[in-house]
């Protein structure tokens, strides 16, 4: 693999600027192994799992990647702010347990006070054995220029994940399209600030090359990695993805209602396949209980038109299932090829 | 100016891949002169003007650009399909009158049967004096992959303007974001098909470089040229634009209602500054007559919060007014600089 060197790849000590998004309900430890093991950077997606489960997942990744104990893992853990608000005051706080496993990075998303958790990470690293120092790199997802300025200036994060409205799964309900949001963040954050990486709707190497040209130093792909055997989506859900086009998704809170996960902070919603869940919701005639019954019944009957299938706009570009490791390598080579082509323009 | 050579610039015989969009109510012949005269390509925006007025505008551009009679003009005319449906069956059809002035290109947008007008152009060119042949290049705006395939395969257009949801003024109500729509069109159209240029939300050279890297061979900017003395927007409207951010615009039919221009084909709406026009509309309590009265009263009182101000998402990146010719040159140099930077990455 022809390595690409950017501010982000240098910071992470990786060969490819491609990050696999932490996707709860979709990412598996095997997906993380494939992405981190092929030159990119993968994130485990934490939901409500116990510390023990998260530690086991990290230990599994360590063993599969053949990284010796005591050496930082070239992988990360994605944590949700509103879940941390519950777990970190419980008798089983997740952040210290996770950090104990030496992940290279932690990714925080969707909380009303993520700064507090950034502090937890910094404090944990401060207290490590001075003989074995480790700085956990902190990623925070941002959906506006204001978010980016706060994360950079107040929380001093290491990496800003700039997520446009195109992104699948959860994100800012009023996030601008990526081509504008990324430009806005690049204009607002000084070059000696956090590394800036782009997320949302990205499924091809040409798009990655474009975003690097715009000024991102890395990219995050989620939906692209749903089309892999490593993704925990069912074959039925993957068949829906394979059929989807550029207008097959929509942002709405309707999906979380049916998923029984409608506890996200204000201003956050989710993008998923726009199926009958959305039709029912927009018609506005059925109460939630009735809508849940319809969705449960359809699911029980093997139908797909009321399944919650989180996916981004980039779902429309992918027409095959292949291994996550091959996906990463192909995307990287497509990116290099697009950059070589454009370099020849001048 | 360091010229950039792409399939599009070669086709148009221009030095910069930047096109000034035809913006009815905004573009002036002086803006067209500035853009075409500085290495880019400008379009006059035709609405309901008579043939005589359009011819006069083209003659003015010809004189300002010092292009001798009989030589094709390095500029175009943008025509709206739903207006052509009325004018071309009148006793003053616009297409032949415009073609008589030898514009290099014609741009068709927003009609239920644009293919018919493409045929009119081809037929007119066929009948020209064989001693003075001229092929008018036909641009058509597309908001979906299906639109692009029809325009390329059935209508055999020369240039596809791929317009994402970010675009200001009129466009497809369900157009995907540009980074995805452009990728989709590039995948669908063979390399020996029409030139593919990108439109929507573009205000910076870095964005232009990104879109060229993705595979566009040119770009169309509209909103960026609103911030010029050549734009016919009032100073008051320009002041609103200068204050706008990345979340200041929205797509809606509400603006056309207040503008008394709600006669666009199905599936088309417009993006403008999201002000009280939109608030009134979304509340759904006031009938159109009352909303018109409120807007008229606000306007009469010098208020800006119910003015119809068409603008794209890229409005958030521009913080100064300067001449259209300088805008074009700066954008071009920023584009070249971004391409040189990315070429050094490898």
XYZ file of C-alpha atoms in Angstrom:
692
model
C 0.000 0.000 0.000
C 1.287 3.428 -1.046
C 1.093 5.332 2.278
C -0.499 8.780 2.421
C 0.965 11.193 4.942
C -1.171 13.917 6.447
C -1.288 15.720 9.770
C -3.795 13.101 10.916
C -1.890 10.005 9.766
C 1.265 11.394 11.379
C -0.570 12.005 14.667
C -2.060 8.493 14.636
C 1.020 6.801 13.168
C -1.046 5.079 10.481
C -0.595 4.600 6.733
C -4.058 5.464 5.509
C -6.185 8.488 6.474
C -9.305 6.295 6.574
C -11.108 5.785 9.882
C -13.840 3.209 10.491
C -16.649 4.905 12.430
C -17.831 3.484 15.743
C -21.329 2.288 14.795
C -23.296 0.834 17.656
C -25.529 -2.003 16.358
C -23.168 -2.429 13.361
C -19.435 -2.344 14.163
C -17.909 -5.595 15.442
C -14.464 -6.143 16.956
C -13.620 -8.075 13.757
C -14.406 -4.987 11.703
C -12.079 -2.950 13.925
C -9.345 -5.572 13.506
C -9.764 -5.461 9.712
C -9.627 -1.654 9.533
C -6.795 -1.081 12.013
C -4.962 -4.122 10.699
C -4.997 -2.838 7.115
C -3.450 0.564 7.686
C -6.505 2.564 8.704
C -7.908 3.204 12.170
C -10.918 1.394 13.622
C -13.151 2.282 16.550
C -15.073 -0.100 18.759
C -18.595 1.229 19.321
C -19.636 1.294 22.960
C -23.273 1.414 23.983
C -24.465 0.210 27.375
C -21.968 -2.683 27.601
C -20.273 -3.282 30.941
C -16.626 -2.401 31.426
C -15.883 -6.085 31.375
C -17.394 -6.529 27.903
C -15.572 -3.487 26.535
C -12.278 -4.694 28.004
C -12.814 -8.123 26.468
C -13.463 -6.557 23.075
C -10.261 -4.530 23.306
C -8.320 -7.600 24.438
C -9.740 -9.526 21.480
C -8.619 -6.783 19.092
C -5.174 -6.735 20.745
C -4.783 -10.454 20.332
C -5.956 -10.436 16.689
C -3.647 -7.537 15.828
C -0.747 -9.241 17.657
C -0.020 -6.174 19.742
C 1.952 -7.094 22.862
C 0.615 -6.168 26.318
C 1.734 -2.715 27.399
C 1.959 -1.405 23.836
C -0.835 1.030 22.879
C -3.494 -0.485 20.641
C -3.781 1.095 17.162
C -7.509 1.333 17.630
C -10.048 3.360 19.568
C -13.340 3.283 21.422
C -16.330 5.436 20.549
C -18.436 6.497 23.541
C -21.782 8.269 23.627
C -22.080 11.261 25.940
C -25.666 10.626 27.046
C -24.790 7.032 27.984
C -21.681 8.184 29.860
C -23.965 10.510 31.826
C -25.452 7.311 33.296
C -22.490 4.938 33.366
C -19.800 7.251 34.750
C -21.801 7.892 37.926
C -22.583 4.177 38.303
C -20.388 1.734 40.199
C -18.994 0.585 36.850
C -17.604 3.679 35.087
C -16.472 2.800 31.560
C -13.833 5.447 30.759
C -11.145 4.304 33.242
C -11.739 0.641 32.356
C -11.369 1.363 28.662
C -8.291 3.552 29.121
C -6.693 0.787 31.149
C -6.559 -1.241 27.908
C -4.373 1.404 26.229
C -6.448 2.328 23.167
C -4.681 4.933 21.039
C -7.838 7.033 20.976
C -11.230 7.755 22.479
C -14.093 9.256 20.454
C -16.847 11.209 22.209
C -20.170 11.991 20.600
C -23.569 13.418 21.462
C -23.659 14.693 25.008
C -24.516 17.985 26.606
C -21.206 18.131 28.452
C -18.571 16.173 26.577
C -15.863 18.478 27.938
C -16.189 16.782 31.309
C -15.304 13.420 29.769
C -12.364 14.860 27.881
C -11.109 15.971 31.314
C -11.581 12.455 32.683
C -9.326 11.117 29.933
C -6.659 13.758 30.521
C -6.767 13.147 34.289
C -6.450 9.386 33.805
C -3.437 9.809 31.537
C -1.829 12.178 34.080
C -2.025 9.501 36.747
C -0.463 6.709 34.706
C 2.813 5.163 35.842
C 5.475 7.749 34.849
C 7.553 4.856 33.536
C 4.753 4.022 31.087
C 3.294 7.322 29.894
C 0.502 7.265 27.330
C -1.495 10.077 25.850
C -4.902 8.955 24.680
C -5.888 10.962 21.626
C -9.325 12.494 22.021
C -11.702 12.715 19.050
C -14.932 14.701 19.305
C -17.636 14.770 16.681
C -18.860 18.246 15.671
C -21.841 19.303 13.580
C -21.284 23.070 13.445
C -18.497 25.626 13.440
C -19.516 26.623 16.998
C -19.161 22.987 18.155
C -15.728 22.867 16.557
C -14.530 26.057 18.240
C -15.651 24.843 21.673
C -14.062 21.417 21.257
C -10.807 22.928 20.022
C -10.486 25.925 22.331
C -12.177 24.822 25.557
C -11.733 21.066 25.548
C -8.426 21.001 23.626
C -9.341 17.842 21.754
C -6.801 16.218 19.441
C -9.092 15.449 16.520
C -12.263 17.118 15.280
C -14.594 14.779 13.428
C -16.530 17.174 11.199
C -19.784 15.395 10.415
C -22.095 16.682 7.658
C -25.797 16.047 7.276
C -25.051 13.188 4.861
C -23.913 10.907 7.695
C -25.812 7.759 8.575
C -26.768 6.953 12.139
C -26.801 9.816 14.609
C -25.707 13.382 14.069
C -26.773 16.991 14.204
C -30.293 17.482 12.887
C -29.214 20.830 11.432
C -25.682 19.933 10.333
C -24.824 21.598 7.001
C -23.711 19.467 4.035
C -20.110 18.314 4.446
C -18.590 20.391 1.636
C -19.722 23.536 3.462
C -19.353 22.456 7.079
C -15.795 21.241 6.514
C -14.869 24.490 4.753
C -16.364 26.451 7.655
C -14.428 24.487 10.278
C -11.182 24.699 8.299
C -11.611 28.472 8.126
C -12.291 28.748 11.876
C -9.599 26.466 13.312
C -5.933 27.509 13.084
C -3.502 25.103 11.437
C -1.817 24.389 14.783
C -5.197 23.332 16.211
C -6.664 19.824 16.296
C -6.439 17.557 13.261
C -9.612 17.908 11.190
C -11.195 14.838 9.658
C -14.368 14.626 7.606
C -17.403 12.385 8.051
C -20.721 11.916 6.294
C -21.766 10.355 3.008
C -18.265 9.203 2.042
C -18.143 5.871 0.208
C -15.545 6.232 -2.549
C -11.843 6.936 -2.918
C -12.574 9.892 -5.205
C -14.645 11.490 -2.429
C -11.814 10.878 0.035
C -9.318 12.486 -2.340
C -11.699 15.431 -2.739
C -12.002 15.959 1.016
C -8.232 15.752 1.485
C -7.914 18.363 -1.266
C -10.417 20.583 0.493
C -8.186 20.388 3.578
C -9.279 17.471 5.762
C -6.354 15.399 6.984
C -8.424 12.240 7.318
C -11.890 10.839 6.707
C -14.378 8.707 8.620
C -16.468 6.091 6.835
C -19.342 4.285 8.450
C -21.930 3.236 5.873
C -19.259 1.887 3.510
C -18.284 -0.665 6.172
C -21.874 -1.877 6.547
C -21.376 -3.732 3.239
C -18.995 -6.266 4.816
C -19.279 -9.715 6.392
C -17.836 -8.107 9.546
C -20.880 -5.832 9.965
C -23.452 -7.180 12.418
C -26.431 -6.134 10.237
C -28.462 -9.157 9.099
C -28.231 -10.376 5.516
C -31.758 -9.053 5.057
C -30.675 -5.557 6.125
C -27.621 -5.742 3.871
C -29.867 -6.686 0.942
C -31.854 -3.475 1.569
C -28.613 -1.480 1.564
C -27.538 -3.035 -1.742
C -30.810 -1.888 -3.315
C -30.601 1.666 -1.953
C -29.937 4.801 -3.997
C -28.884 8.374 -3.263
C -32.397 9.351 -2.158
C -33.093 6.256 -0.063
C -32.227 7.747 3.331
C -33.646 10.491 5.539
C -32.913 12.126 8.886
C -35.668 11.740 11.471
C -36.411 10.905 15.085
C -39.002 8.400 13.814
C -36.404 5.637 13.576
C -35.311 6.020 17.191
C -38.911 5.848 18.326
C -39.370 2.492 16.603
C -35.928 1.378 17.768
C -36.909 2.277 21.355
C -33.779 4.446 21.533
C -35.310 7.923 21.551
C -33.130 9.344 24.323
C -30.621 11.388 22.351
C -29.809 14.960 23.374
C -31.761 17.807 21.800
C -30.656 18.662 18.279
C -29.537 15.118 17.450
C -31.430 12.794 15.150
C -30.533 9.849 12.953
C -30.312 9.054 9.255
C -31.624 5.668 8.151
C -33.269 3.978 5.182
C -36.463 5.996 4.597
C -39.045 3.214 4.686
C -42.588 2.852 6.022
C -41.444 3.865 9.517
C -41.078 7.355 8.102
C -44.304 7.198 6.115
C -46.279 6.285 9.262
C -44.563 9.036 11.241
C -45.058 11.785 8.683
C -48.712 10.938 8.148
C -49.102 11.789 11.817
C -52.227 9.700 12.286
C -50.931 6.761 14.307
C -49.753 6.976 17.908
C -46.383 5.533 18.858
C -47.852 2.360 20.326
C -49.642 1.544 17.062
C -46.548 2.335 15.022
C -44.446 0.075 17.247
C -46.954 -2.746 16.828
C -46.903 -2.391 13.053
C -43.103 -2.419 12.999
C -42.912 -5.418 15.322
C -45.467 -7.305 13.233
C -43.666 -6.576 9.964
C -40.395 -7.680 11.484
C -41.961 -10.893 12.785
C -43.297 -11.566 9.284
C -39.852 -11.217 7.744
C -40.664 -7.924 6.038
C -38.001 -5.230 5.702
C -40.095 -2.122 5.196
C -40.300 -1.193 8.878
C -36.789 -2.234 9.957
C -34.545 0.465 11.409
C -31.534 0.418 9.085
C -29.142 3.254 9.887
C -27.300 4.384 6.751
C -25.843 7.540 5.218
C -26.396 9.122 1.810
C -23.281 7.295 0.530
C -25.278 4.048 0.641
C -26.192 4.812 -2.967
C -22.639 4.282 -4.237
C -22.018 0.748 -2.966
C -23.173 -2.307 -4.908
C -21.230 -5.208 -3.368
C -20.359 -6.910 -0.118
C -16.693 -7.602 0.514
C -14.334 -7.975 3.467
C -13.632 -4.857 5.545
C -9.932 -5.243 5.015
C -10.353 -5.336 1.230
C -12.730 -2.355 1.439
C -10.082 -0.359 3.229
C -7.319 -1.288 0.818
C -9.460 -0.580 -2.264
C -10.611 2.789 -0.914
C -7.034 3.736 -0.140
C -5.803 2.809 -3.621
C -8.738 4.653 -5.255
C -7.820 7.705 -3.165
C -4.188 7.570 -4.242
C -5.244 7.133 -7.880
C -7.555 10.174 -7.712
C -4.807 12.278 -6.140
C -2.323 11.245 -8.822
C -4.837 12.131 -11.549
C -5.478 15.581 -10.148
C -1.757 16.218 -9.620
C -1.334 15.717 -13.372
C -3.864 18.465 -14.129
C -1.388 21.282 -13.580
C -3.335 33.617 -14.385
C -2.028 30.038 -14.302
C -4.519 28.275 -16.640
C -6.170 25.015 -15.598
C -6.944 22.554 -18.365
C -9.817 20.127 -18.015
C -12.240 18.468 -20.419
C -14.611 21.362 -19.763
C -12.111 24.206 -20.236
C -10.913 22.543 -23.463
C -14.494 22.260 -24.738
C -15.225 25.896 -23.894
C -11.787 27.216 -24.845
C -11.430 29.043 -21.519
C -8.625 29.336 -18.985
C -10.529 28.786 -15.762
C -13.061 26.034 -15.022
C -15.277 28.535 -13.161
C -18.722 29.355 -14.525
C -20.913 32.222 -13.317
C -24.454 30.891 -12.922
C -27.357 32.557 -14.724
C -29.261 34.067 -11.794
C -32.448 35.809 -12.767
C -33.019 38.843 -10.454
C -29.245 38.898 -9.702
C -26.960 38.439 -12.714
C -26.287 41.557 -14.805
C -24.618 41.821 -18.200
C -21.713 43.530 -16.393
C -21.288 40.451 -14.184
C -21.189 38.289 -17.317
C -18.580 40.588 -18.866
C -16.464 40.373 -15.704
C -16.613 36.565 -15.506
C -16.147 35.802 -19.205
C -13.601 38.582 -19.511
C -11.438 37.187 -16.703
C -10.973 33.666 -18.000
C -14.161 32.031 -16.731
C -17.519 31.666 -18.443
C -20.550 33.821 -17.661
C -24.221 33.279 -18.421
C -26.861 35.946 -18.951
C -30.022 34.994 -17.046
C -33.157 35.188 -19.134
C -36.582 35.468 -17.560
C -39.561 36.919 -19.434
C -37.517 39.545 -21.332
C -38.335 40.069 -24.998
C -35.982 38.842 -27.684
C -35.005 42.431 -28.268
C -33.869 42.906 -24.681
C -31.916 39.638 -24.680
C -30.258 40.545 -27.973
C -29.337 43.952 -26.588
C -27.779 42.345 -23.527
C -25.714 40.007 -25.706
C -24.677 42.902 -27.942
C -23.621 44.852 -24.850
C -21.508 41.907 -23.656
C -19.989 41.569 -27.131
C -19.033 45.224 -27.209
C -17.566 45.192 -23.666
C -15.551 42.035 -24.410
C -14.398 43.510 -27.722
C -15.500 40.454 -29.676
C -15.947 41.275 -33.363
C -19.280 40.617 -35.106
C -19.493 37.097 -36.507
C -17.136 35.655 -33.893
C -18.875 33.484 -31.250
C -19.293 35.185 -27.902
C -17.417 33.529 -25.004
C -20.554 33.684 -22.922
C -23.940 32.006 -22.679
C -27.610 32.504 -21.970
C -29.532 30.630 -19.284
C -33.156 29.912 -20.154
C -35.924 28.495 -17.988
C -37.971 25.638 -19.448
C -41.299 26.675 -17.993
C -40.887 30.210 -19.408
C -39.870 28.795 -22.812
C -43.111 26.796 -22.761
C -44.841 30.185 -23.032
C -42.404 32.255 -25.103
C -41.506 29.725 -27.789
C -45.140 29.375 -28.899
C -45.615 33.178 -28.846
C -44.913 35.449 -31.794
C -41.571 36.321 -30.183
C -39.713 33.042 -29.618
C -36.482 33.649 -27.693
C -34.261 30.722 -28.693
C -33.696 31.689 -32.355
C -33.196 35.347 -31.442
C -30.605 34.459 -28.826
C -28.790 31.985 -31.104
C -28.616 34.653 -33.775
C -26.216 36.545 -31.481
C -23.749 33.611 -31.499
C -23.433 32.805 -27.794
C -20.986 29.932 -27.216
C -23.550 28.179 -25.032
C -27.163 27.871 -23.978
C -28.171 26.588 -20.527
C -31.591 25.011 -20.012
C -33.131 24.518 -16.595
C -36.396 23.481 -14.999
C -38.882 22.354 -17.573
C -40.918 19.231 -18.136
C -39.620 18.801 -21.670
C -36.217 20.422 -22.034
C -35.287 17.881 -24.716
C -37.530 19.740 -27.162
C -35.521 22.938 -26.681
C -32.234 21.114 -27.089
C -33.610 20.001 -30.480
C -34.497 23.619 -31.355
C -30.869 24.600 -30.771
C -29.509 21.727 -32.845
C -31.959 22.482 -35.660
C -31.029 26.177 -35.649
C -27.327 25.358 -35.854
C -27.976 22.933 -38.742
C -29.594 25.711 -40.748
C -26.809 28.258 -40.314
C -24.927 29.498 -43.331
C -22.508 26.632 -44.213
C -19.801 29.249 -44.654
C -20.272 30.265 -41.003
C -20.928 27.079 -39.046
C -21.382 27.333 -35.289
C -22.216 24.665 -32.754
C -23.930 26.103 -29.696
C -22.901 24.085 -26.655
C -25.920 22.958 -24.666
C -25.814 22.883 -20.857
C -28.612 21.237 -18.890
C -28.967 21.346 -15.133
C -29.601 17.983 -13.445
C -30.609 17.161 -9.874
C -30.484 13.363 -9.993
C -28.631 10.531 -11.691
C -31.798 9.766 -13.710
C -31.921 13.400 -14.955
C -28.269 13.101 -15.961
C -28.783 9.873 -17.901
C -31.737 11.323 -19.821
C -29.908 14.548 -20.679
C -26.794 12.660 -21.789
C -28.358 9.732 -23.635
C -31.604 11.123 -25.039
C -30.879 14.813 -25.462
C -27.138 14.455 -26.165
C -26.290 17.626 -24.259
C -22.711 18.894 -24.203
C -22.474 19.788 -20.512
C -24.249 18.395 -17.452
C -24.568 20.907 -14.615
C -24.829 18.644 -11.568
C -26.597 20.717 -8.933
C -26.693 19.575 -5.298
C -29.187 20.564 -2.633
C -26.754 23.240 -1.389
C -27.505 25.500 -4.363
C -29.174 28.859 -3.933
C -32.121 29.881 -6.066
C -34.055 27.135 -7.807
C -33.233 23.461 -7.959
C -34.496 19.994 -7.236
C -36.358 19.820 -3.937
C -34.938 16.333 -3.396
C -31.474 16.813 -4.884
C -28.841 14.939 -2.842
C -25.859 16.831 -1.393
C -23.290 17.634 -4.083
C -20.529 15.302 -2.852
C -22.896 12.355 -3.378
C -24.859 13.530 -6.421
C -21.674 14.359 -8.325
C -20.162 10.961 -7.467
C -23.370 9.274 -8.624
C -23.401 11.126 -11.960
C -19.686 10.505 -12.545
C -20.293 6.784 -11.995
C -23.263 6.734 -14.388
C -21.924 8.780 -17.319
C -19.103 7.351 -19.480
C -15.947 9.433 -19.891
C -16.781 10.090 -23.544
C -20.163 11.535 -22.488
C -20.952 15.188 -21.743
C -18.575 17.302 -19.660
C -19.676 17.186 -16.027
C -19.563 20.347 -13.951
C -20.610 20.811 -10.335
C -22.965 23.371 -8.800
C -24.287 24.103 -5.333
C -22.780 25.626 -2.213
C -19.411 26.404 -3.801
C -17.785 29.627 -2.588
C -14.067 28.899 -2.163
C -11.104 27.800 -4.245
C -10.493 24.850 -1.918
C -14.011 23.586 -2.634
C -13.415 23.999 -6.362
C -10.148 22.048 -6.106
C -11.985 19.345 -4.142
C -14.698 19.001 -6.796
C -12.140 18.840 -9.595
C -10.384 16.108 -7.606
C -13.644 14.213 -7.247
C -13.919 14.293 -11.038
C -15.867 17.388 -12.105
C -14.232 19.194 -15.002
C -15.696 22.553 -14.051
C -17.778 24.297 -11.407
C -20.663 26.746 -11.327
C -20.820 29.497 -8.733
C -23.858 31.635 -8.163
C -24.039 32.848 -4.578
C -20.352 33.822 -4.555
C -21.072 36.372 -7.299
C -23.908 37.949 -5.309
C -21.203 39.620 -3.195
C -20.180 41.954 -6.022
C -21.055 45.463 -7.175
C -22.174 43.843 -10.458
C -24.976 41.916 -8.709
C -28.382 43.607 -8.963
C -29.312 42.781 -5.340
C -29.807 45.940 -3.286
C -27.186 47.014 -0.751
C -29.678 46.047 1.935
C -29.920 42.504 0.567
C -26.131 42.273 0.281
C -25.832 43.341 3.929
C -28.059 40.381 4.871
C -25.815 38.069 2.856
C -22.713 39.380 4.621
C -24.279 38.504 7.985
C -25.350 35.004 6.955
C -23.852 31.750 8.195
C -23.902 28.119 7.081
C -27.373 27.554 8.560
C -28.930 30.766 7.286
C -30.632 29.340 4.207
C -33.413 26.837 3.552
C -35.195 25.266 0.597
C -38.906 26.033 0.386
C -41.740 27.049 -1.910
C -42.606 29.763 0.621
C -40.186 32.233 -0.966
C -41.749 31.875 -4.422
C -45.191 32.471 -2.965
C -44.075 35.780 -1.482
C -42.105 36.585 -4.640
C -45.266 35.923 -6.703
C -43.244 33.460 -8.790
C -44.761 30.152 -7.660
C -45.076 28.632 -11.126
C -42.112 26.271 -11.185
C -42.523 22.660 -12.340
C -43.277 19.968 -9.759
C -40.255 18.886 -7.772
C -38.503 22.251 -8.008
C -38.200 24.668 -5.111
C -35.798 27.423 -4.131
C -33.146 28.055 -1.491
C -33.073 31.517 0.066
C -32.234 33.255 3.329
C -34.463 31.551 5.920
C -36.200 34.579 7.404
C -39.703 35.365 8.660
C -41.194 34.365 5.296
C -40.362 30.811 6.266
C -41.504 31.230 9.868
C -44.948 32.456 8.712
C -45.213 29.620 6.191
C -44.204 26.842 8.576
C -46.534 28.029 11.305
C -49.299 27.395 8.791
C -51.729 29.804 10.402
C -51.761 32.647 7.885
C -53.213 32.444 4.406
C -51.130 33.564 1.450
C -52.872 36.932 1.164
C -52.040 37.805 4.770
C -48.452 36.630 4.361
C -48.090 38.740 1.219
C -49.433 41.772 3.066
C -46.965 41.278 5.910
C -44.081 40.917 3.478
C -45.126 43.964 1.473
C -45.499 46.033 4.660
C -42.100 44.985 5.997
C -40.501 45.815 2.687
C -42.182 49.218 2.593
C -40.876 49.891 6.096
C -37.305 49.135 5.056
C -37.150 45.871 7.001
C -35.184 42.919 5.630
C -36.766 40.008 7.499
C -39.393 39.238 4.867
C -37.345 39.966 1.739
C -36.877 37.116 -0.716
C -33.095 36.755 -0.896
C -32.078 33.715 -2.959
C -28.770 32.291 -1.715
C -27.019 28.944 -1.368
C -25.385 27.305 1.642
C -22.015 28.745 0.549
C -23.260 32.187 1.616
C -21.686 31.394 4.983
C -18.129 31.515 3.646
C -18.122 35.007 2.124
C -17.409 38.080 4.208
C -16.672 40.821 1.678
C -17.942 42.555 -1.425
C -15.517 42.875 -4.303
C -15.606 43.127 -8.086
C -16.733 40.034 -9.993
C -13.568 40.003 -12.013
C -11.424 40.002 -8.857
C -13.659 37.300 -7.346
C -13.026 35.106 -10.369
C -9.278 35.649 -10.342
C -8.973 35.046 -6.577
C -11.054 31.871 -6.742
C -8.953 30.605 -9.596
C -5.683 31.266 -7.780
C -7.024 29.661 -4.573
C -7.996 26.624 -6.637
C -4.542 26.344 -8.165
C -2.940 26.745 -4.720
C -5.096 23.969 -3.235
C -4.247 21.655 -6.137
C -0.539 22.325 -5.747
C -0.779 21.603 -2.005
C -2.514 18.282 -2.536
C -0.113 17.296 -5.320
C 2.674 17.610 -2.761
C 0.982 15.106 -0.431
C 2.200 12.080 -2.329
